[in-house]
PDB file of C-alpha atoms in Angstrom:
ATOM      1  CA  MET A 103     150.272  91.036  95.953  1.00 72.00           C
ATOM      2  CA  THR A 104     153.565  92.382  94.559  1.00 78.00           C
ATOM      3  CA  CYS A 105     155.696  90.271  92.291  1.00 77.00           C
ATOM      4  CA  VAL A 106     159.527  90.397  92.463  1.00 81.00           C
ATOM      5  CA  ALA A 107     162.308  88.194  91.178  1.00 83.00           C
ATOM      6  CA  GLU A 108     162.566  84.721  92.621  1.00 83.00           C
ATOM      7  CA  ARG A 109     159.218  84.978  94.347  1.00 89.00           C
ATOM      8  CA  THR A 110     156.434  82.410  94.415  1.00 91.00           C
ATOM      9  CA  CYS A 111     152.977  83.558  95.413  1.00 92.00           C
ATOM     10  CA  LEU A 112     150.374  81.173  96.794  1.00 92.00           C
ATOM     11  CA  LEU A 113     146.777  82.127  97.601  1.00 94.00           C
ATOM     12  CA  ARG A 114     144.414  80.141  99.829  1.00 93.00           C
ATOM     13  CA  ARG A 115     141.291  80.639 101.845  1.00 93.00           C
ATOM     14  CA  LEU A 116     142.001  80.851 105.570  1.00 91.00           C
ATOM     15  CA  GLU A 117     139.556  78.007 106.297  1.00 89.00           C
ATOM     16  CA  GLU A 118     141.294  75.730 103.809  1.00 90.00           C
ATOM     17  CA  ALA A 119     144.779  74.194 104.086  1.00 90.00           C
ATOM     18  CA  ALA A 120     145.699  73.919 100.432  1.00 91.00           C
ATOM     19  CA  PRO A 121     146.245  76.917  98.108  1.00 92.00           C
ATOM     20  CA  PHE A 122     144.076  77.317  95.036  1.00 92.00           C
ATOM     21  CA  LEU A 123     146.361  79.710  93.115  1.00 92.00           C
ATOM     22  CA  ASP A 124     150.141  79.391  92.488  1.00 93.00           C
ATOM     23  CA  TYR A 125     152.081  82.111  90.665  1.00 92.00           C
ATOM     24  CA  ASP A 126     155.753  82.073  89.729  1.00 91.00           C
ATOM     25  CA  CYS A 127     157.059  85.595  89.325  1.00 87.00           C
ATOM     26  CA  ASP A 128     160.137  84.617  87.291  1.00 86.00           C
ATOM     27  CA  LEU A 129     158.196  82.509  84.763  1.00 87.00           C
ATOM     28  CA  HIS A 130     155.115  84.787  84.785  1.00 85.00           C
ATOM     29  CA  TYR A 131     153.083  81.660  84.987  1.00 86.00           C
ATOM     30  CA  TRP A 132     150.120  80.922  87.239  1.00 87.00           C
ATOM     31  CA  LYS A 133     147.825  77.935  87.737  1.00 90.00           C
ATOM     32  CA  THR A 134     144.780  77.183  89.853  1.00 91.00           C
ATOM     33  CA  PHE A 135     143.516  74.160  91.763  1.00 86.00           C
ATOM     34  CA  ASN A 136     140.357  72.645  93.200  1.00 83.00           C
ATOM     35  CA  ASN A 137     136.996  74.111  92.214  1.00 82.00           C
ATOM     36  CA  TYR A 138     138.501  77.583  91.765  1.00 84.00           C
ATOM     37  CA  GLY A 139     140.179  76.630  88.525  1.00 81.00           C
ATOM     38  CA  HIS A 140     137.584  77.953  86.083  1.00 86.00           C
ATOM     39  CA  ARG A 141     136.524  80.829  88.345  1.00 90.00           C
ATOM     40  CA  THR A 142     139.842  82.462  89.308  1.00 91.00           C
ATOM     41  CA  TYR A 143     141.623  85.149  87.300  1.00 90.00           C
ATOM     42  CA  LEU A 144     144.935  86.826  88.212  1.00 89.00           C
ATOM     43  CA  ASN A 145     145.820  90.264  86.942  1.00 88.00           C
ATOM     44  CA  ILE A 146     149.609  90.055  86.871  1.00 83.00           C
ATOM     45  CA  SER A 147     150.228  93.801  86.494  1.00 82.00           C
ATOM     46  CA  SER A 148     148.118  94.748  89.519  1.00 83.00           C
ATOM     47  CA  GLY A 149     148.582  91.563  91.501  1.00 82.00           C
ATOM     48  CA  CYS A 150     144.838  91.303  92.026  1.00 89.00           C
ATOM     49  CA  ALA A 151     143.118  87.953  92.056  1.00 90.00           C
ATOM     50  CA  VAL A 152     139.447  87.777  91.086  1.00 92.00           C
ATOM     51  CA  ILE A 153     137.038  84.934  91.910  1.00 91.00           C
ATOM     52  CA  ARG A 154     134.204  84.914  89.429  1.00 90.00           C
ATOM     53  CA  MET A 155     130.720  83.515  90.091  1.00 87.00           C
ATOM     54  CA  ALA A 156     131.339  83.798  93.822  1.00 87.00           C
ATOM     55  CA  GLU A 157     129.328  81.466  96.031  1.00 86.00           C
ATOM     56  CA  ILE A 158     128.349  81.639  99.701  1.00 88.00           C
ATOM     57  CA  LYS A 159     130.979  79.038 100.532  1.00 89.00           C
ATOM     58  CA  ASP A 160     133.606  81.447  99.185  1.00 91.00           C
ATOM     59  CA  SER A 161     132.994  83.756 102.175  1.00 93.00           C
ATOM     60  CA  GLY A 162     135.896  84.204 104.551  1.00 94.00           C
ATOM     61  CA  GLN A 163     139.474  85.535 104.712  1.00 95.00           C
ATOM     62  CA  TYR A 164     142.210  84.870 102.175  1.00 95.00           C
ATOM     63  CA  ILE A 165     145.989  84.649 102.693  1.00 95.00           C
ATOM     64  CA  TRP A 166     148.752  85.436 100.200  1.00 93.00           C
ATOM     65  CA  ARG A 167     151.835  83.380 100.959  1.00 93.00           C
ATOM     66  CA  LEU A 168     154.868  85.156  99.433  1.00 93.00           C
ATOM     67  CA  ILE A 169     157.911  82.893  99.285  1.00 92.00           C
ATOM     68  CA  ASP A 170     161.180  84.659  98.468  1.00 90.00           C
ATOM     69  CA  LYS A 171     164.676  83.160  98.311  1.00 82.00           C
ATOM     70  CA  ASP A 172     165.416  83.513 102.033  1.00 81.00           C
ATOM     71  CA  VAL A 173     162.199  84.741 103.605  1.00 90.00           C
ATOM     72  CA  GLU A 174     158.476  84.118 103.663  1.00 91.00           C
ATOM     73  CA  ASN A 175     155.703  86.611 104.268  1.00 92.00           C
ATOM     74  CA  HIS A 176     151.963  86.386 104.643  1.00 93.00           C
ATOM     75  CA  ILE A 177     149.306  88.934 103.726  1.00 92.00           C
ATOM     76  CA  THR A 178     145.796  88.377 105.089  1.00 93.00           C
ATOM     77  CA  THR A 179     142.840  90.002 103.424  1.00 92.00           C
ATOM     78  CA  PRO A 180     139.749  91.426 105.226  1.00 93.00           C
ATOM     79  CA  ARG A 181     136.874  89.007 105.708  1.00 93.00           C
ATOM     80  CA  TYR A 182     134.624  88.796 102.715  1.00 92.00           C
ATOM     81  CA  ARG A 183     130.924  87.880 102.950  1.00 90.00           C
ATOM     82  CA  ILE A 184     129.192  86.507  99.852  1.00 91.00           C
ATOM     83  CA  ILE A 185     125.438  87.208  99.781  1.00 90.00           C
ATOM     84  CA  ASP A 186     123.163  85.030  97.708  1.00 90.00           C
ATOM     85  CA  LYS A 187     120.693  87.040  95.632  1.00 91.00           C
ATOM     86  CA  VAL A 188     116.976  86.784  96.425  1.00 95.00           C
ATOM     87  CA  SER A 189     114.542  85.118  94.014  1.00 96.00           C
ATOM     88  CA  ILE A 190     110.771  84.832  94.586  1.00 97.00           C
ATOM     89  CA  THR A 191     109.567  81.291  93.931  1.00 97.00           C
ATOM     90  CA  SER A 192     105.820  81.649  94.613  1.00 97.00           C
ATOM     91  CA  LEU A 193     103.090  84.098  95.664  1.00 96.00           C
ATOM     92  CA  ASP A 194      99.689  82.674  96.494  1.00 96.00           C
ATOM     93  CA  SER A 195      96.525  83.499  98.457  1.00 94.00           C
ATOM     94  CA  SER A 196      94.138  81.458 100.573  1.00 94.00           C
ATOM     95  CA  LEU A 197      90.825  82.191 102.364  1.00 92.00           C
ATOM     96  CA  ASN A 198      90.910  81.711 106.111  1.00 90.00           C
ATOM     97  CA  ASN A 199      88.366  79.571 107.928  1.00 83.00           C
ATOM     98  CA  SER A 200      85.921  82.404 108.511  1.00 83.00           C
ATOM     99  CA  ARG A 201      86.227  83.449 104.846  1.00 87.00           C
ATOM    100  CA  LEU A 202      86.287  87.034 106.111  1.00 91.00           C
ATOM    101  CA  THR A 203      90.041  87.372 105.625  1.00 94.00           C
ATOM    102  CA  THR A 204      92.508  86.320 102.984  1.00 95.00           C
ATOM    103  CA  SER A 205      96.223  85.574 103.495  1.00 96.00           C
ATOM    104  CA  LEU A 206      98.850  86.269 100.803  1.00 97.00           C
ATOM    105  CA  ARG A 207     102.122  84.360 101.243  1.00 97.00           C
ATOM    106  CA  VAL A 208     105.403  84.848  99.406  1.00 97.00           C
ATOM    107  CA  GLN A 209     108.194  82.238  99.244  1.00 97.00           C
ATOM    108  CA  PHE A 210     111.710  82.970  98.049  1.00 96.00           C
ATOM    109  CA  THR A 211     115.282  81.789  98.039  1.00 94.00           C
ATOM    110  CA  GLY A 212     118.410  83.706  99.074  1.00 92.00           C
ATOM    111  CA  GLU A 213     119.174  85.944 102.049  1.00 90.00           C
ATOM    112  CA  MET A 214     116.372  88.402 102.694  1.00 93.00           C
ATOM    113  CA  ASP A 215     116.836  91.850 104.202  1.00 95.00           C
ATOM    114  CA  THR A 216     113.371  93.387 103.657  1.00 96.00           C
ATOM    115  CA  VAL A 217     109.910  92.270 102.473  1.00 97.00           C
ATOM    116  CA  THR A 218     107.484  95.066 101.571  1.00 97.00           C
ATOM    117  CA  TRP A 219     103.901  95.067 100.249  1.00 98.00           C
ATOM    118  CA  THR A 220     101.743  97.528  98.374  1.00 97.00           C
ATOM    119  CA  ARG A 221      98.147  97.494  97.039  1.00 97.00           C
ATOM    120  CA  ASP A 222      97.490  99.107  93.664  1.00 97.00           C
ATOM    121  CA  GLY A 223     100.825 100.876  94.004  1.00 95.00           C
ATOM    122  CA  GLY A 224      99.908 102.565  97.285  1.00 96.00           C
ATOM    123  CA  ASP A 225      99.355 101.877 100.935  1.00 96.00           C
ATOM    124  CA  LEU A 226      97.912  98.699 102.300  1.00 96.00           C
ATOM    125  CA  PRO A 227      94.245  98.680 103.432  1.00 95.00           C
ATOM    126  CA  GLU A 228      93.343  99.478 107.026  1.00 94.00           C
ATOM    127  CA  GLY A 229      93.286  96.530 109.370  1.00 93.00           C
ATOM    128  CA  HIS A 230      95.907  94.504 107.536  1.00 95.00           C
ATOM    129  CA  GLN A 231      98.242  92.230 109.404  1.00 96.00           C
ATOM    130  CA  LEU A 232     101.802  91.104 108.648  1.00 96.00           C
ATOM    131  CA  SER A 233     103.628  88.073 109.977  1.00 95.00           C
ATOM    132  CA  GLU A 234     106.889  88.385 111.940  1.00 92.00           C
ATOM    133  CA  PHE A 235     109.092  88.378 108.836  1.00 93.00           C
ATOM    134  CA  ASN A 236     106.536  90.086 106.565  1.00 96.00           C
ATOM    135  CA  ASP A 237     106.275  87.001 104.307  1.00 96.00           C
ATOM    136  CA  THR A 238     102.520  86.634 104.983  1.00 97.00           C
ATOM    137  CA  LEU A 239     100.001  89.510 104.584  1.00 97.00           C
ATOM    138  CA  THR A 240      96.405  89.093 105.817  1.00 96.00           C
ATOM    139  CA  VAL A 241      93.652  91.441 104.615  1.00 96.00           C
ATOM    140  CA  ARG A 242      89.870  91.469 104.567  1.00 94.00           C
ATOM    141  CA  SER A 243      88.528  89.378 101.691  1.00 93.00           C
ATOM    142  CA  THR A 244      86.703  92.450 100.449  1.00 93.00           C
ATOM    143  CA  ASP A 245      89.952  94.455 100.115  1.00 95.00           C
ATOM    144  CA  CYS A 246      90.312  93.689  96.425  1.00 95.00           C
ATOM    145  CA  GLY A 247      93.152  94.977  94.244  1.00 96.00           C
ATOM    146  CA  THR A 248      96.574  94.126  92.907  1.00 97.00           C
ATOM    147  CA  TYR A 249      99.044  93.353  95.672  1.00 97.00           C
ATOM    148  CA  ARG A 250     102.777  93.651  94.931  1.00 98.00           C
ATOM    149  CA  VAL A 251     105.545  92.254  97.116  1.00 98.00           C
ATOM    150  CA  THR A 252     109.230  93.225  96.915  1.00 98.00           C
ATOM    151  CA  VAL A 253     111.996  91.144  98.476  1.00 98.00           C
ATOM    152  CA  THR A 254     115.429  92.746  98.739  1.00 97.00           C
ATOM    153  CA  ASN A 255     118.913  92.352 100.136  1.00 95.00           C
ATOM    154  CA  SER A 256     122.061  94.440  99.688  1.00 91.00           C
ATOM    155  CA  VAL A 257     122.916  92.979  96.274  1.00 90.00           C
ATOM    156  CA  SER A 258     119.540  92.155  94.640  1.00 94.00           C
ATOM    157  CA  GLU A 259     115.788  92.488  94.674  1.00 96.00           C
ATOM    158  CA  ASP A 260     112.815  90.623  93.191  1.00 97.00           C
ATOM    159  CA  HIS A 261     109.136  91.438  92.698  1.00 97.00           C
ATOM    160  CA  ALA A 262     105.839  89.572  92.253  1.00 97.00           C
ATOM    161  CA  GLN A 263     102.192  90.557  92.219  1.00 97.00           C
ATOM    162  CA  LEU A 264      98.770  88.959  92.625  1.00 96.00           C
ATOM    163  CA  THR A 265      95.290  90.321  91.977  1.00 96.00           C
ATOM    164  CA  LEU A 266      92.737  89.666  94.729  1.00 93.00           C
ATOM    165  CA  THR A 267      89.133  89.585  93.608  1.00 90.00           C
ATOM    166  CA  ALA A 268      85.909  89.446  95.681  1.00 78.00           C
ATOM    167  CA  GLU A 269      84.639  86.013  96.609  1.00 64.00           C
ATOM    168  CA  PRO A 270      80.872  85.350  96.360  1.00 56.00           C
ATOM    169  CA  ALA A 271      79.259  85.758  99.780  1.00 53.00           C
ATOM    170  CA  PRO A 272      78.491  82.364 101.331  1.00 52.00           C
ATOM    171  CA  VAL A 273      74.760  81.523 101.866  1.00 47.00           C
ATOM    172  CA  SER A 274      74.007  81.531 105.606  1.00 46.00           C
ATOM    173  CA  GLY A 275      72.507  78.528 107.280  1.00 46.00           C
ATOM    174  CA  ARG A 276      69.322  80.479 108.181  1.00 43.00           C
ATOM    175  CA  PHE A 277      68.840  81.575 104.564  1.00 40.00           C
ATOM    176  CA  ARG A 278      69.293  78.037 103.319  1.00 45.00           C
ATOM    177  CA  PHE A 279      66.736  76.789 105.835  1.00 43.00           C
ATOM    178  CA  SER A 280      64.235  79.514 104.783  1.00 49.00           C
ATOM    179  CA  ARG A 281      64.518  78.496 101.121  1.00 53.00           C
ATOM    180  CA  ILE A 282      63.969  74.835 102.031  1.00 52.00           C
ATOM    181  CA  ALA A 283      60.929  75.745 104.175  1.00 53.00           C
ATOM    182  CA  VAL A 284      59.349  77.818 101.356  1.00 51.00           C
ATOM    183  CA  SER A 285      59.858  74.940  98.922  1.00 60.00           C
ATOM    184  CA  ILE A 286      58.207  72.477 101.317  1.00 62.00           C
ATOM    185  CA  MET A 287      55.282  74.809 101.864  1.00 64.00           C
ATOM    186  CA  ALA A 288      54.791  75.348  98.141  1.00 61.00           C
ATOM    187  CA  ALA A 289      54.830  71.609  97.568  1.00 62.00           C
ATOM    188  CA  ALA A 290      52.292  71.054 100.336  1.00 61.00           C
ATOM    189  CA  ILE A 291      49.900  73.693  98.913  1.00 68.00           C
ATOM    190  CA  CYS A 292      50.158  72.150  95.456  1.00 62.00           C
ATOM    191  CA  ALA A 293      49.374  68.668  96.947  1.00 62.00           C
ATOM    192  CA  VAL A 294      46.297  70.034  98.774  1.00 57.00           C
ATOM    193  CA  LEU A 295      44.940  71.775  95.664  1.00 60.00           C
ATOM    194  CA  LEU A 296      45.575  68.638  93.583  1.00 60.00           C
ATOM    195  CA  GLY A 297      43.673  66.573  96.187  1.00 64.00           C
ATOM    196  CA  VAL A 298      40.706  68.952  96.077  1.00 56.00           C
ATOM    197  CA  PHE A 299      40.649  68.850  92.299  1.00 57.00           C
ATOM    198  CA  ILE A 300      40.713  65.023  92.190  1.00 62.00           C
ATOM    199  CA  LYS A 301      37.928  64.780  94.831  1.00 61.00           C
ATOM    200  CA  ARG A 302      35.610  67.161  92.960  1.00 62.00           C
ATOM    201  CA  LYS A 303      36.406  65.497  89.690  1.00 57.00           C
ATOM    202  CA  LYS A 304      35.136  62.236  91.057  1.00 59.00           C
ATOM    203  CA  LEU A 305      31.936  63.903  92.317  1.00 57.00           C
ATOM    204  CA  ASN A 306      31.315  65.774  89.055  1.00 59.00           C
ATOM    205  CA  PRO A 307      33.292  64.399  86.135  1.00 56.00           C
ATOM    206  CA  ASP A 308      32.194  67.316  83.863  1.00 54.00           C
ATOM    207  CA  ILE A 309      33.515  70.087  86.094  1.00 49.00           C
ATOM    208  CA  SER A 310      36.529  71.853  84.654  1.00 51.00           C
ATOM    209  CA  ALA A 311      39.801  72.238  86.402  1.00 48.00           C
ATOM    210  CA  TRP A 312      39.276  75.960  86.671  1.00 42.00           C
ATOM    211  CA  ASN A 313      35.830  75.667  88.290  1.00 52.00           C
ATOM    212  CA  SER A 314      37.135  73.060  90.688  1.00 48.00           C
ATOM    213  CA  LEU A 315      39.750  75.423  91.913  1.00 49.00           C
ATOM    214  CA  ASN A 316      37.544  78.536  91.699  1.00 52.00           C
ATOM    215  CA  PRO A 317      33.958  77.548  92.644  1.00 54.00           C
ATOM    216  CA  VAL A 318      31.235  80.061  91.872  1.00 47.00           C
TER     217      VAL A 318
END
């Protein structure tokens, strides 16, 4: 925007009807409107308007309306796209139903361009799987280590990490049954020996417990 005598300059976003900046070249005075008031700055010498703390809703084209004494001109800017920075909100892990694999899932806000993973600063283990948008990584539950995820876009990036440790191996149903069977057998043997001891005790009250269990 160029300022000359008797010129008024108005700036608005193409998608909005009302201007948010009004500058009087003769008075060297400018004012702002709407929610742009505390965010807009005009450099009078260069004619450059700056919108601070830009938000996604500020994306679009802008029009300078230059009103002279007898003529009016318009200058349209290129289309601007405001990108919200990425910020990771959580990174957690969960065992899958088989307990043979573990899934790590990252959640974030903002516009994501890439999501990348590493383990202990290097490559991911063999056999790993990634979801369509790379926000979920599935590995074997035995693939322990520190997993780091990086989420990026063209204006920002964020990182988070999680250490995966080995889970105790679950006891199989067959092994549990074997332990129960051994316990039952041991209890039965003890009951039989106790019965023999009691029977012999009745027949010979003076016999010792040792002799009753170990006859000569």
